[in-house]
C-alpha positions in Angstrom: 21.0 -111.6 -55.6 17.3 -112.4 -54.9 16.8 -109.1 -53.0 18.4 -105.7 -53.4 21.3 -105.0 -51.0 21.1 -101.4 -49.8 24.3 -101.5 -47.7 26.8 -98.8 -48.7 30.4 -98.3 -49.7 32.6 -95.3 -49.6 35.8 -94.1 -51.2 37.6 -90.8 -50.5 40.8 -89.1 -51.7 42.2 -86.9 -48.9 40.8 -83.7 -50.3 37.1 -84.2 -49.7 36.3 -85.8 -53.0 34.3 -89.0 -52.6 32.6 -91.9 -54.4 29.8 -93.8 -52.8 26.8 -96.1 -53.6 25.2 -99.3 -52.6 26.2 -103.0 -52.7 23.2 -103.6 -55.0 24.4 -100.9 -57.2 21.4 -98.6 -57.2 21.8 -95.0 -56.1 19.5 -94.5 -53.1 20.7 -91.1 -51.9 21.2 -87.7 -53.4 24.8 -88.1 -52.2 25.6 -91.2 -54.2 27.9 -90.9 -57.2 31.2 -92.0 -58.6 32.8 -88.6 -58.8 31.6 -86.1 -56.2 34.5 -83.7 -56.5 35.7 -81.2 -53.8 36.3 -78.1 -56.0 37.6 -76.0 -53.1 39.0 -78.8 -51.0 37.3 -80.1 -48.9 34.4 -77.9 -49.8 32.2 -77.1 -52.8 31.6 -80.8 -53.3 29.8 -81.3 -56.6 28.4 -84.3 -58.3 29.9 -84.7 -61.8 29.7 -88.4 -62.6 26.7 -90.2 -61.1 27.5 -93.7 -62.6 27.7 -95.7 -65.8 24.7 -97.5 -67.1 26.0 -100.8 -68.3 24.6 -103.3 -70.7 26.4 -106.5 -71.7 25.6 -108.0 -75.2 26.5 -111.6 -75.7 25.5 -113.1 -79.1 21.8 -112.2 -79.4 21.2 -111.7 -75.7 21.3 -108.3 -74.1 21.8 -108.0 -70.3 21.1 -104.6 -68.6 23.2 -104.7 -65.5 22.3 -101.4 -63.8 19.7 -101.0 -61.0 17.6 -97.8 -60.9 14.8 -96.6 -58.8 12.2 -94.4 -60.5 9.7 -91.8 -59.4 6.7 -94.0 -60.3 8.0 -96.7 -57.9 9.5 -99.0 -60.5 12.9 -100.5 -60.2 14.3 -101.0 -63.7 16.5 -102.5 -64.9 17.1 -105.0 -62.1 20.7 -105.8 -62.7 21.1 -106.8 -59.1 19.5 -110.1 -60.0 22.6 -111.0 -62.1 24.9 -109.7 -59.3 26.6 -112.7 -57.7 29.1 -111.2 -55.3 30.4 -107.9 -53.8 33.7 -107.4 -52.0 34.8 -104.1 -50.4 38.6 -104.8 -50.3 41.0 -104.0 -51.8 38.5 -101.9 -53.7 34.7 -102.1 -54.2 34.2 -105.1 -56.6 31.0 -106.4 -58.2 30.6 -109.6 -60.1 27.6 -110.2 -62.4 27.2 -113.6 -63.9 25.1 -115.9 -66.0 25.7 -119.4 -67.2 28.0 -118.5 -70.1 29.6 -115.1 -69.0 30.9 -113.1 -66.0 31.6 -109.4 -65.7 33.6 -107.9 -62.9 33.6 -104.2 -62.1 36.0 -102.4 -59.7 36.1 -98.8 -58.6 39.2 -97.1 -57.2 39.9 -93.5 -56.1 43.5 -92.4 -56.2 44.7 -90.5 -53.2 45.3 -86.8 -54.0 48.1 -84.5 -52.7 47.3 -81.1 -51.4 49.1 -79.5 -54.4 46.5 -81.0 -56.7 43.7 -78.7 -55.5 40.7 -79.5 -57.7 42.3 -80.4 -61.1 43.4 -84.0 -61.4 41.1 -85.5 -58.7 39.2 -88.4 -60.1 38.0 -92.0 -60.0 39.0 -95.1 -62.0 36.6 -97.9 -63.1 37.7 -101.2 -64.6 35.6 -103.9 -66.2 36.8 -107.5 -66.9 34.9 -109.9 -69.0 35.0 -113.7 -68.9 32.9 -116.0 -71.1 32.5 -118.6 -73.8 32.1 -116.0 -76.6 33.2 -112.4 -77.2 30.9 -109.7 -75.9 30.1 -106.0 -76.3 29.9 -103.8 -73.2 27.8 -100.7 -73.7 28.5 -97.9 -71.1 26.4 -94.8 -70.9 27.7 -92.1 -68.5 25.1 -90.3 -66.5 26.4 -86.9 -65.5 25.5 -83.7 -63.6 26.9 -80.5 -62.3 25.3 -79.7 -59.0 25.9 -79.2 -55.3 26.3 -82.3 -53.2 23.1 -81.6 -51.2 20.9 -80.7 -54.2 19.3 -82.5 -57.1 19.6 -81.6 -60.8 16.6 -81.2 -63.1 16.3 -80.9 -66.9 15.9 -77.3 -68.0 16.0 -75.7 -71.4 18.9 -73.5 -70.4 21.0 -76.3 -68.9 23.4 -77.8 -71.5 26.3 -80.2 -71.4 28.5 -79.4 -74.5 31.4 -81.8 -75.0 34.6 -82.0 -76.9 35.5 -85.5 -78.0 39.0 -86.9 -78.7 40.2 -90.3 -79.7 39.9 -91.8 -76.2 38.4 -89.0 -74.2 35.5 -86.6 -73.9 35.5 -83.3 -72.0 32.4 -81.9 -70.5 31.4 -78.5 -69.0 27.9 -77.6 -68.0 26.5 -74.3 -69.2 23.7 -72.2 -67.8 23.0 -68.6 -68.7 26.1 -66.6 -67.7 27.4 -69.5 -65.7 30.0 -72.1 -66.7 30.1 -75.3 -64.8 33.2 -77.4 -63.8 35.3 -78.7 -66.6 36.0 -82.4 -66.3 36.7 -85.3 -68.6 36.0 -89.0 -69.1 38.8 -91.1 -70.6 39.0 -94.8 -71.6 41.6 -97.4 -72.7 39.5 -98.9 -75.6 36.2 -98.7 -77.3 34.2 -96.5 -79.7 32.4 -93.5 -78.2 29.3 -92.1 -79.9 28.1 -88.6 -78.7 24.4 -88.0 -78.1 22.2 -85.7 -76.2 19.6 -87.3 -73.9 18.1 -87.0 -70.4 17.2 -89.7 -68.0 14.3 -88.3 -66.1 12.9 -88.8 -62.6 15.4 -91.0 -60.8 14.2 -91.5 -57.2 16.4 -91.7 -54.1 14.5 -93.9 -51.5 16.7 -92.8 -48.6 15.8 -89.2 -49.2 12.1 -90.2 -49.3 12.4 -91.6 -45.9 14.1 -88.5 -44.6 11.3 -86.3 -45.8 13.6 -84.5 -48.3 13.5 -83.9 -52.1 14.1 -87.3 -53.7 14.0 -87.0 -57.5 16.7 -86.1 -60.0 17.3 -85.9 -63.8 20.7 -86.9 -65.1 22.2 -86.2 -68.5 23.7 -88.8 -70.8 26.3 -87.3 -73.3 26.9 -90.5 -75.2 27.7 -94.2 -75.3 31.0 -96.1 -75.2 30.8 -99.5 -76.9 33.7 -101.9 -76.0 34.3 -105.2 -77.7 35.7 -107.7 -75.2 37.2 -111.1 -75.8 37.3 -113.4 -72.8 39.9 -112.2 -70.3 40.0 -108.7 -71.7 39.5 -105.5 -69.7 38.6 -101.9 -70.2 39.5 -99.1 -67.8 37.8 -95.7 -67.6 38.7 -92.6 -65.6 36.8 -89.5 -64.7 38.9 -86.5 -63.7 38.4 -82.9 -62.8 40.0 -80.6 -65.4 40.8 -81.0 -69.1 42.2 -84.2 -70.6 45.9 -84.6 -70.3 47.9 -87.9 -70.3 46.0 -90.9 -71.9 44.8 -93.7 -69.7 46.7 -97.0 -69.8 45.7 -100.5 -68.8 48.2 -100.8 -65.8 47.0 -97.5 -64.2 44.2 -99.2 -62.2 46.5 -101.7 -60.5 49.1 -99.0 -60.0 46.5 -96.9 -58.2 45.4 -99.7 -56.0 48.9 -100.7 -55.1 49.9 -97.1 -54.3 47.0 -96.8 -51.9 47.8 -100.1 -50.2 51.4 -99.0 -49.8 50.4 -95.6 -48.4 48.0 -97.1 -45.8 50.6 -99.8 -44.8 53.2 -97.1 -44.2 50.8 -95.0 -42.1 49.6 -97.8 -39.8 52.2 -100.5 -39.8 53.8 -99.2 -36.6 50.6 -99.6 -34.6 49.4 -102.8 -36.3 52.6 -104.8 -35.7 51.9 -105.8 -32.2 49.4 -108.6 -31.5 45.9 -107.5 -30.4 42.7 -109.4 -29.6 40.9 -107.2 -32.2 43.7 -106.8 -34.7 41.6 -107.1 -37.8 39.0 -104.7 -36.5 41.8 -102.2 -35.6 43.2 -102.5 -39.1 39.8 -101.7 -40.6 39.2 -98.9 -38.2 42.6 -97.4 -39.0 41.8 -97.5 -42.7 38.4 -95.9 -42.0 40.0 -93.2 -39.8 42.1 -92.1 -42.7 39.0 -91.3 -44.9 38.2 -88.4 -42.6 41.6 -86.7 -42.8 41.6 -84.0 -45.5 43.6 -81.0 -46.5 41.7 -77.6 -46.5 43.1 -75.2 -49.1 41.5 -72.1 -47.5 43.7 -72.6 -44.4 46.5 -74.6 -46.0 46.4 -77.1 -43.3 44.9 -80.5 -42.2 41.3 -80.9 -41.0 38.9 -83.7 -40.6 35.5 -84.3 -42.2 33.0 -85.0 -39.4 31.1 -87.6 -41.4 30.1 -88.8 -44.8 28.2 -88.2 -46.9 26.9 -84.8 -45.9 29.0 -83.3 -43.1 32.0 -80.9 -43.6 34.8 -80.4 -41.1 33.6 -79.3 -37.7 35.8 -78.1 -34.9 34.1 -79.9 -32.0 34.0 -83.2 -33.9 37.6 -83.0 -35.1 39.0 -82.3 -31.6 37.0 -85.1 -30.0 38.1 -87.4 -32.7 41.7 -86.3 -32.9 43.0 -88.6 -30.1 41.6 -91.7 -31.9 42.4 -90.5 -35.4 46.0 -89.4 -34.8 47.3 -90.3 -31.3 46.1 -93.9 -31.1 47.4 -94.4 -34.7 50.8 -92.7 -34.0 50.2 -89.9 -36.5 52.0 -87.3 -34.4 52.6 -84.8 -37.2 48.9 -84.9 -38.2 47.9 -84.3 -34.5 50.2 -81.4 -34.3 49.0 -80.0 -37.5 45.3 -80.2 -36.5 45.9 -78.6 -33.2 48.0 -75.9 -34.8 45.4 -75.2 -37.4 42.5 -74.9 -35.0 44.6 -72.9 -32.5 45.6 -70.4 -35.1 41.9 -69.6 -35.7 41.2 -68.9 -32.0 39.2 -65.6 -31.8 38.0 -63.9 -28.6 38.9 -67.1 -26.7 36.8 -69.4 -29.0 37.9 -72.1 -31.4 35.8 -72.2 -34.6 33.2 -74.9 -35.0 33.1 -74.7 -38.8 35.8 -73.6 -41.1 35.4 -71.2 -44.0 35.1 -71.8 -47.6 37.4 -69.5 -49.6 37.4 -65.9 -48.3 34.7 -66.5 -45.7 34.9 -66.2 -41.9 34.9 -69.2 -39.5 31.8 -69.8 -37.4 32.3 -69.7 -33.6 29.1 -71.2 -32.4 30.5 -73.7 -29.9 31.8 -73.5 -26.4 33.0 -77.1 -26.0 35.2 -77.0 -29.1 37.4 -74.5 -27.2 37.7 -76.7 -24.2 38.2 -79.8 -26.3 41.2 -78.1 -27.9 42.9 -77.7 -24.5 42.0 -81.2 -23.5 43.3 -82.7 -26.8 46.5 -80.5 -26.7 47.2 -82.0 -23.3 46.7 -85.5 -24.5 49.1 -84.8 -27.5 51.7 -83.4 -25.1 51.4 -86.4 -22.8 51.9 -88.8 -25.7 54.8 -87.0 -27.4 56.5 -84.9 -24.7 56.7 -82.2 -27.4 57.3 -79.3 -25.0 58.6 -77.0 -27.8 55.1 -77.2 -29.3 53.6 -76.3 -25.9 55.7 -73.2 -25.8 54.2 -72.1 -29.1 50.6 -73.0 -28.1 50.6 -71.8 -24.5 49.8 -68.1 -25.5 46.6 -69.4 -27.2 45.7 -71.4 -24.2 46.3 -68.4 -22.0 44.2 -66.2 -24.3 41.3 -68.8 -24.0 41.6 -68.6 -20.3 41.4 -64.9 -20.2 38.4 -64.6 -22.4 36.4 -67.3 -20.7 37.2 -65.8 -17.4 36.4 -62.2 -18.3 33.6 -63.0 -20.8 33.1 -63.4 -24.5 30.4 -64.0 -27.1 27.0 -65.6 -26.1 27.5 -64.3 -22.6 30.1 -67.0 -21.9 31.9 -66.2 -18.7 33.1 -67.7 -15.4 30.8 -67.1 -12.4 33.0 -65.4 -9.8 30.9 -66.8 -7.0 31.7 -70.5 -7.7 34.3 -70.4 -10.5 32.1 -72.4 -12.8 31.8 -71.7 -16.6 28.5 -70.9 -18.1 26.7 -69.1 -20.9 23.3 -67.4 -21.4 22.2 -66.8 -24.9 18.7 -67.8 -26.1 18.1 -69.6 -29.4 21.5 -71.2 -29.7 23.1 -74.5 -28.7 26.8 -74.3 -27.8 27.5 -77.9 -26.7 27.5 -81.2 -28.6 23.8 -81.5 -28.0 23.3 -78.8 -30.6 20.0 -79.5 -32.4 18.0 -76.4 -33.2 14.8 -76.7 -35.2 13.4 -73.4 -36.6 14.8 -71.5 -33.7 13.6 -74.1 -31.2 16.5 -75.5 -29.1 15.6 -79.2 -28.5 17.9 -79.7 -25.5 18.3 -76.3 -24.0 21.5 -76.3 -21.9 22.0 -72.6 -21.1 23.7 -72.0 -17.8 26.4 -74.4 -16.6 26.4 -77.8 -18.4 28.1 -80.6 -16.5 30.6 -81.8 -19.1 31.5 -78.1 -19.9 32.6 -77.6 -16.3 34.4 -80.9 -16.1 36.3 -79.8 -19.2 36.9 -76.4 -17.6 38.3 -78.1 -14.5 40.6 -80.3 -16.7 41.6 -77.2 -18.6 42.7 -75.4 -15.5 44.7 -78.4 -14.4 46.4 -78.6 -17.7 47.2 -74.8 -17.6 48.6 -75.3 -14.1 50.9 -78.1 -15.2 52.0 -76.3 -18.4 52.8 -73.0 -16.6 54.9 -74.9 -14.1 56.7 -76.8 -16.8 57.4 -73.7 -18.9 58.5 -71.8 -15.8 61.2 -74.3 -15.1 62.6 -74.2 -18.7 64.6 -71.2 -17.5 67.0 -70.9 -14.7 65.9 -69.5 -12.3 62.3 -70.3 -13.0 60.2 -67.5 -14.6 58.3 -65.8 -11.8 55.4 -64.7 -14.0 54.7 -68.3 -15.1 55.0 -69.6 -11.5 52.5 -67.0 -10.4 50.2 -68.1 -13.2 50.6 -71.7 -12.1 49.6 -70.8 -8.6 46.6 -68.9 -9.8 45.4 -71.8 -12.0 46.0 -74.2 -9.0 43.8 -72.0 -6.8 41.1 -71.7 -9.4 41.1 -75.4 -10.2 40.6 -76.1 -6.5 37.6 -73.8 -6.4 36.1 -75.4 -9.5 36.7 -78.9 -8.0 34.7 -78.0 -4.9 32.0 -76.3 -7.0 31.5 -79.3 -9.2 29.8 -80.9 -6.2 26.8 -78.7 -7.1 26.2 -81.2 -9.9 25.9 -84.2 -7.5 22.4 -85.4 -7.3 22.4 -87.4 -4.1 18.9 -88.8 -4.5 19.7 -90.3 -7.9 23.4 -91.1 -7.3 24.1 -89.3 -10.6 25.1 -85.9 -11.8 22.7 -83.1 -12.8 23.0 -82.5 -16.5 23.2 -78.8 -15.9 22.6 -75.8 -13.7 20.3 -73.3 -15.4 20.8 -69.5 -15.2 18.0 -69.4 -12.5 20.0 -72.0 -10.6 17.4 -74.8 -11.3 18.9 -78.2 -11.9 18.3 -80.7 -14.7 18.0 -84.1 -13.3 17.7 -86.0 -16.6 20.0 -89.1 -16.9 22.2 -88.2 -19.8 25.7 -89.4 -20.9 27.3 -86.0 -20.2 28.0 -87.2 -16.7 30.1 -90.1 -18.2 32.0 -87.6 -20.3 32.8 -85.7 -17.1 34.3 -88.9 -15.6 36.4 -89.7 -18.7 38.6 -86.6 -19.0 42.4 -86.7 -18.2 41.8 -84.6 -15.0 38.7 -85.8 -13.1 37.4 -84.0 -10.1 34.8 -86.5 -8.9 35.7 -89.0 -6.2 35.6 -92.8 -6.7 32.4 -93.3 -4.6 30.5 -90.9 -6.9 32.2 -92.2 -10.1 31.1 -95.8 -9.4 27.5 -94.8 -8.7 27.3 -92.7 -11.9 28.8 -95.5 -14.1 26.5 -98.1 -12.6 23.5 -96.0 -13.5 24.9 -95.3 -17.0 25.5 -99.0 -17.5 21.9 -99.9 -16.5 20.0 -97.0 -18.2 22.1 -95.7 -21.1 24.4 -98.4 -22.3 23.5 -100.4 -25.4 25.4 -102.7 -27.7 26.3 -99.7 -30.0 27.1 -96.9 -27.5 25.2 -94.8 -25.0 21.7 -93.4 -25.3 21.6 -89.7 -25.2 18.7 -89.9 -22.6 17.4 -92.5 -20.2 14.7 -94.6 -21.9 12.3 -94.1 -18.9 12.4 -90.3 -19.3 9.1 -88.7 -20.5 11.1 -86.9 -23.2 12.7 -90.1 -24.6 12.3 -90.8 -28.3 13.4 -94.3 -29.2 13.4 -94.1 -33.0 15.3 -91.6 -35.2 13.0 -91.3 -38.2 10.9 -89.0 -40.3 11.5 -85.5 -41.7 14.1 -83.1 -40.5 11.9 -81.7 -37.7 11.2 -85.2 -36.2 14.7 -86.4 -36.7 16.3 -83.4 -35.0 13.8 -83.7 -32.1 15.0 -87.2 -31.6 18.7 -86.5 -32.1 19.6 -86.1 -28.5 16.5 -87.4 -26.8 17.4 -91.1 -26.6 19.3 -91.7 -29.9 22.4 -93.9 -29.3 25.7 -92.2 -30.1 28.5 -94.7 -30.7 31.3 -92.2 -30.0 30.2 -92.2 -26.4 31.4 -95.7 -25.9 34.9 -94.2 -25.7 34.2 -92.0 -22.6 32.3 -94.9 -21.0 35.2 -97.3 -21.5 37.8 -94.8 -20.2 35.6 -93.9 -17.1 35.0 -97.6 -16.4 38.7 -98.4 -16.5 39.3 -95.5 -14.1 36.7 -96.3 -11.5 36.3 -100.1 -11.9 39.9 -101.1 -12.8 39.6 -104.6 -11.6 36.2 -105.4 -13.0 35.5 -106.5 -16.6 34.0 -104.0 -19.0 30.2 -104.6 -19.1 30.2 -104.3 -22.9 30.4 -106.8 -25.7 32.4 -105.4 -28.6 31.0 -107.9 -31.1 27.8 -106.1 -32.2 29.8 -102.9 -33.0 32.5 -105.0 -34.8 29.8 -106.8 -36.8 28.4 -103.4 -37.7 31.8 -102.3 -38.9 32.2 -105.2 -41.2 28.6 -106.0 -42.4 26.1 -103.2 -41.8 25.3 -99.7 -43.1 28.6 -98.4 -44.7 30.9 -101.4 -44.9 34.2 -100.7 -43.2 33.1 -97.7 -41.2 30.8 -96.8 -38.3 27.5 -94.9 -38.4 26.9 -91.7 -36.6 24.0 -92.8 -34.5 21.6 -95.7 -33.8 18.0 -96.0 -32.7 17.6 -95.9 -28.9 15.1 -98.8 -29.1 16.2 -102.3 -30.0 17.3 -103.6 -32.4 19.1 -100.2 -32.6 19.1 -99.7 -36.3 22.0 -97.6 -37.6 21.0 -94.0 -38.6 22.4 -90.7 -39.5 25.6 -90.3 -41.4 26.9 -93.6 -42.7 30.5 -93.0 -41.6 31.3 -90.7 -38.7 34.8 -89.6 -37.6 34.3 -89.6 -33.9 32.5 -92.9 -34.0 35.5 -94.5 -35.7 38.0 -92.6 -33.6 36.5 -93.3 -30.2 36.0 -97.0 -30.9 39.6 -97.3 -32.1 40.8 -95.4 -29.0 38.7 -97.6 -26.7 39.9 -100.8 -28.2 43.5 -99.7 -27.5 42.6 -99.9 -23.8 41.9 -103.6 -24.3 45.7 -104.0 -24.4 46.1 -102.5 -20.9 
């Protein structure tokens, strides 16, 4: 490669552990590493193995194949210049080559079961040599023991003692009064020589651009020298815990085959039928599975919001759930996610973030609660699982009571119009949730439009559910029939009150009604969300006008802008330090997940007109930009709409997968 390729790759294991890096093989983020282990799945993610520095010796020639960025601006060595090809599937594969030799490296991450907890999670790396003469491959592990978000620095009191066996070495960092995570490196062949050295001042260019700490020191515990005849391989494994069974040559192919079989079994039912975007759907299905993880603190499934830095968030999971689980036919997963979140309902709120071990959930979201009801309704419509409804209806009823009477953050229903609002300064309770040092970037206190559209849909769901449950007994249960009548009456009130959001002069919806009853007339995509829900209270004449404006002023090839580009508050580029990035987050930045609501709303209000959207740019992004095989969190509002934010985002993947399904209809 003449120039360095900074596109990224990602592997995950179903418990939160991940491996990631770049096509050009340099680490450009703090988050890059080959074993970033979830020690309390999916939390407490810690970098243990950064990478292997590789040097190939053929006769008298020595070829350093790694690529590293350093604090002084140097890039050395420049192994990417010998890098000929990269392939993402079936596993990330690099091929370095000169005239008389070729070296292939592959990385695989075995899928882990919930019972594995931390121990046993790991990554496999295989090298294959081809050439005219035998060679020696020298591999130097660069290791650490630090939090996913931080960097490690050499210190006199940080040590990495090791125990070395015939084909393995065990490591455990030591600090004063603190023991790190025990893990081990194992190999199928070669001679390992322990040593004690530091590689100082690696630099991570992506963190430099984000205005964050960007330097790290990594420890090298030794070198593995492997003699390879043409056609021979060596396989290494890095695993959490102490060394157990020795590594064997077939283990790599077995792990790759097992993962292929697992994914085929998961998605074969939905990929059998022909589809104009069949290959894209296959890749999106595989990408969707990367976000599904088991959380040990709740002994249930959850979903990582995005890689590499997000954990599992309630709002993101519930918005993504239809695409991750319903579109893909994973009914048990959908039920498990809904059950998990429902079981943590407190004071009428669904948590937005889950606890680490022995910690309380955080309930700083209003829309997560309403998305739980909406998603439960979609699950029930898809499965007709009315027994599950009977178990979840008490939770839905509890939510209704608390939202109506009032709960945290002064959340309550306004008795005069039936609309749902909140009034707590300094917090952001909707998906537009950026807060910078106490400053709420998009203040939406009062009655946001999509919140009240969700509230209307929730009342309609509750009405339908109460009626259905009432008729499960003979004669019908009077209490449930009374509840259904009450929901019906309240839904009618909210339907009428939603007209307060209609901005006749713009032909659009006000984004919110403030506590002082002032109206926010900014053109934002929340109006589109309001049109996309299962139960929609807005008439066709209004829906068509809203979508026409959204098409002309918000729609881009990668999703919807979060703010009209002609607005004085619009920021077209997501860049700079955290303060500047968070200010731009919802002020024009494109969110790809919003293409899902737009497509659903368009199909509802313009059923006979073609979708005014070309899928190809997003599909090209999926296959050849940013994180190969996944979809970025956000894009710049201004052309060419460069991908930004998290490199792989759950609701981006899920909503595109869900929207593509509508192409069949």
